[in-house]
Amino acid sequence: MIFLVLLGAPGAGKGTQAAILSERLDIPHVATGDLFRAAVRERSAVGLEARRYMERGQLVPDEITVQMLLERLAQADAGEGVILDGFPRTPAQAVALDTALAEHDARVDHALEIQVPFEELVRRMSGRWICAENGHVYNEVSHPPRVAGRCDLDDSPLLQRDDDKAETIRARLDLQLGALAEVSRHYDERGVLRTVDGRGSIEQVADDLLAAIGPVTRGAA
Ligand code: AMP
């Protein structure tokens, strides 16, 4: 069982790195942003509620977010551990996660923070496009699609998320950087925080993250 938390500002590359780590470590990648977007598509009660906050670039309230996450963690494929991406984003979420894991004699093994300077984050997020069908992520600068405006993988149209538009980016960052610092401190105090420079290539950052985790024995307690 290995429980990883990936920390970083929006645009730091958490989603990309979580997908790579998920494949290398063979444990699921759980992103609360993806869970919320799926709920919005399904028009579930959680989705309708969450959308009001997401459209404004605000965090969804802790109570809704924690409940949704814990339901996901209760699914069978999370039994060997998970890589959390985009959660926790507030100290209250971090505490709720610790409490839930402690009930299963588990804990967050590693909190890995991907650090990227503020202006670089703004630049990266301004060019982010997401495919309509499956949420595949592209970036005008670092990862453009082969054909402009179409997804390489499923050919669906690329859209800019409401919360990736220029006017909401700085608001999102301002809101979330303060909370991120508090969440990082939470894990630092528990001795499990490692920081990695997020400005290298995707491969370099992935290697640094894996090195920070160290050897992983799957199936160990
Ligand atoms: P993301 O894809 O991680 O940038 O998340 C997209 C949006 O979903 C965020 O802007 C929030 O509105 C919401 N969200 C995702 N994760 C969380 C979380 N842990 N706490 C509160 N809101 C979240």
XYZ file of C-alpha atoms and ligand atoms in Angstrom:
244
model
C 0.000 0.000 0.000
C 1.408 3.367 -0.978
C -0.448 6.581 -0.535
C 0.928 9.572 -2.437
C -0.245 13.159 -2.486
C 0.925 15.387 -5.322
C 0.958 19.051 -4.371
C 1.437 22.104 -6.535
C -0.355 25.150 -7.846
C -2.823 24.753 -10.715
C -0.625 24.514 -13.808
C 2.366 23.029 -11.972
C 2.017 19.788 -13.906
C 0.373 17.620 -11.272
C -2.006 15.923 -13.716
C 0.739 15.045 -16.191
C 3.039 13.735 -13.480
C 0.288 11.861 -11.660
C -0.503 9.983 -14.887
C 3.160 8.989 -15.292
C 3.545 7.928 -11.653
C 0.288 5.996 -11.857
C 1.641 3.941 -14.737
C 5.094 3.402 -13.231
C 3.780 2.464 -9.774
C 0.631 0.697 -11.031
C -1.786 2.465 -8.704
C -4.740 4.663 -9.712
C -4.520 8.396 -10.288
C -7.358 10.143 -8.486
C -7.900 13.805 -9.371
C -10.690 15.644 -7.566
C -10.913 18.093 -10.496
C -11.651 15.141 -12.823
C -14.200 13.731 -10.360
C -15.948 17.114 -10.258
C -15.907 17.494 -14.048
C -17.414 14.009 -14.405
C -20.101 14.942 -11.859
C -20.859 18.121 -13.812
C -21.190 16.126 -17.063
C -23.527 13.668 -15.341
C -25.546 16.553 -13.872
C -25.501 14.851 -10.481
C -26.394 16.800 -7.336
C -22.685 17.127 -6.481
C -21.959 18.288 -10.029
C -24.630 20.979 -10.015
C -23.409 22.283 -6.673
C -19.699 22.115 -7.593
C -20.174 23.896 -10.913
C -21.159 27.129 -9.181
C -17.710 27.294 -7.578
C -15.682 25.887 -10.474
C -16.998 28.483 -12.920
C -15.739 31.231 -10.632
C -12.325 29.652 -10.115
C -13.176 29.025 -6.465
C -12.618 25.955 -4.343
C -15.629 23.728 -3.828
C -16.505 23.601 -0.089
C -14.534 21.044 1.942
C -17.565 19.028 3.012
C -18.639 18.229 -0.562
C -15.066 17.627 -1.724
C -14.079 15.331 1.141
C -17.205 13.213 0.803
C -16.708 12.777 -2.936
C -13.043 11.837 -2.471
C -13.727 9.314 0.288
C -16.361 7.623 -1.871
C -13.747 7.270 -4.614
C -11.148 5.877 -2.194
C -13.630 3.247 -1.014
C -13.659 1.664 -4.490
C -11.818 -1.625 -4.890
C -9.069 -0.383 -7.217
C -7.798 2.005 -4.523
C -6.908 -0.898 -2.216
C -3.180 -0.872 -3.058
C -3.006 2.891 -2.655
C -3.521 5.900 -4.894
C -1.890 9.008 -6.249
C -3.950 12.007 -5.232
C -3.879 14.990 -7.562
C -5.600 18.221 -6.541
C -6.471 16.993 -3.062
C -5.974 18.108 -0.320
C -6.127 21.787 -1.160
C -6.969 23.075 2.343
C -5.670 22.118 5.797
C -9.168 20.879 6.709
C -9.084 18.478 3.742
C -5.624 17.266 4.835
C -6.899 16.560 8.343
C -10.008 14.781 6.996
C -7.787 12.587 4.811
C -5.465 11.730 7.722
C -8.463 10.779 9.845
C -10.013 8.599 7.130
C -6.707 6.813 6.421
C -5.995 6.286 10.118
C -9.235 4.298 10.344
C -7.574 1.819 7.966
C -4.188 1.972 9.742
C -2.854 3.912 6.781
C -1.351 7.336 6.270
C -0.012 9.592 3.558
C 3.389 8.055 2.812
C 4.740 10.875 0.659
C 3.555 14.385 -0.131
C 5.408 15.561 -3.225
C 5.278 19.259 -4.040
C 6.017 20.352 -7.604
C 7.303 23.920 -7.392
C 6.925 26.394 -10.284
C 7.326 30.228 -10.068
C 4.114 32.334 -10.194
C 4.640 33.980 -13.602
C 5.532 30.655 -15.189
C 2.271 29.233 -13.821
C 0.273 32.093 -15.346
C 1.984 31.544 -18.700
C 1.394 27.792 -18.668
C -2.254 28.010 -17.676
C -3.106 30.644 -20.264
C -2.361 28.168 -23.044
C -4.183 25.115 -21.676
C -6.793 23.350 -23.836
C -8.774 20.239 -22.941
C -10.522 17.783 -25.246
C -14.300 17.770 -25.013
C -14.682 13.993 -25.042
C -12.191 12.651 -22.492
C -10.395 15.572 -20.871
C -6.991 14.995 -22.527
C -4.832 18.042 -21.786
C -2.833 20.095 -24.328
C -0.757 23.224 -24.037
C -0.068 25.726 -26.814
C 3.569 26.016 -25.727
C 4.690 22.760 -24.183
C 2.352 20.158 -25.685
C 0.423 21.371 -28.755
C -1.998 19.023 -30.572
C -0.883 17.721 -34.011
C -3.928 19.382 -35.622
C -4.933 22.737 -34.128
C -8.181 22.532 -32.183
C -8.528 18.691 -32.328
C -7.512 16.019 -29.828
C -4.688 13.726 -31.047
C -6.222 10.746 -29.273
C -9.949 10.917 -29.993
C -10.277 13.787 -32.524
C -12.818 15.626 -30.358
C -12.733 19.455 -30.302
C -10.366 21.184 -27.859
C -11.987 23.617 -25.468
C -10.651 26.098 -22.974
C -12.096 25.341 -19.548
C -14.076 28.207 -18.021
C -11.626 28.255 -15.136
C -8.558 28.383 -17.452
C -9.531 31.706 -19.056
C -7.119 34.573 -18.448
C -9.288 36.625 -16.106
C -9.819 33.770 -13.660
C -6.234 32.489 -13.624
C -4.736 35.055 -11.277
C -7.755 34.833 -8.976
C -7.387 31.042 -8.824
C -3.669 31.269 -8.124
C -4.031 33.892 -5.431
C -6.717 31.878 -3.712
C -4.934 28.590 -3.902
C -1.291 29.482 -3.228
C -2.017 30.518 0.357
C -3.883 27.301 1.054
C -1.184 25.273 -0.713
C 1.473 26.670 1.625
C -0.623 25.604 4.605
C -1.157 22.111 3.200
C 2.578 21.764 2.499
C 3.296 22.771 6.089
C 0.850 20.114 7.312
C 2.912 17.397 5.605
C 6.255 18.996 6.426
C 5.351 18.805 10.108
C 4.666 15.086 9.651
C 8.032 14.553 7.953
C 6.650 13.334 4.606
C 7.002 16.451 2.414
C 9.468 16.422 -0.501
C 9.789 19.268 -2.993
C 10.757 18.937 -6.643
C 11.581 21.671 -9.182
C 8.780 21.634 -11.759
C 10.643 23.639 -14.432
C 12.509 20.713 -15.984
C 11.267 18.485 -18.802
C 8.326 16.188 -18.081
C 10.731 13.225 -17.917
C 13.138 15.037 -15.602
C 10.399 16.019 -13.179
C 9.010 12.448 -13.227
C 12.479 11.041 -12.457
C 12.925 13.514 -9.608
C 9.545 12.581 -8.144
C 10.328 8.868 -8.310
C 13.724 9.490 -6.727
C 12.015 11.431 -3.922
C 9.736 8.460 -3.215
C 12.598 5.977 -3.180
C 12.146 2.235 -3.645
C 8.504 1.121 -3.457
C 7.573 -2.372 -2.372
C 4.092 -3.121 -3.601
C 1.945 -5.217 -1.326
C 3.984 -4.290 1.764
C 2.092 -2.993 4.764
P -8.388 21.102 -11.085
O -8.658 20.326 -12.330
O -7.624 20.327 -10.051
O -7.745 22.431 -11.365
O -9.812 21.415 -10.404
C -10.815 22.136 -11.094
C -11.758 22.783 -10.089
O -12.397 21.763 -9.292
C -11.090 23.693 -9.072
O -10.909 24.999 -9.569
C -12.092 23.657 -7.924
O -13.217 24.470 -8.207
C -12.538 22.211 -7.953
N -11.663 21.370 -7.081
C -10.835 20.359 -7.470
N -10.221 19.805 -6.414
C -10.658 20.468 -5.323
C -10.377 20.386 -3.922
N -9.503 19.479 -3.420
N -11.018 21.249 -3.083
C -11.905 22.134 -3.552
N -12.200 22.298 -4.856
C -11.587 21.471 -5.747
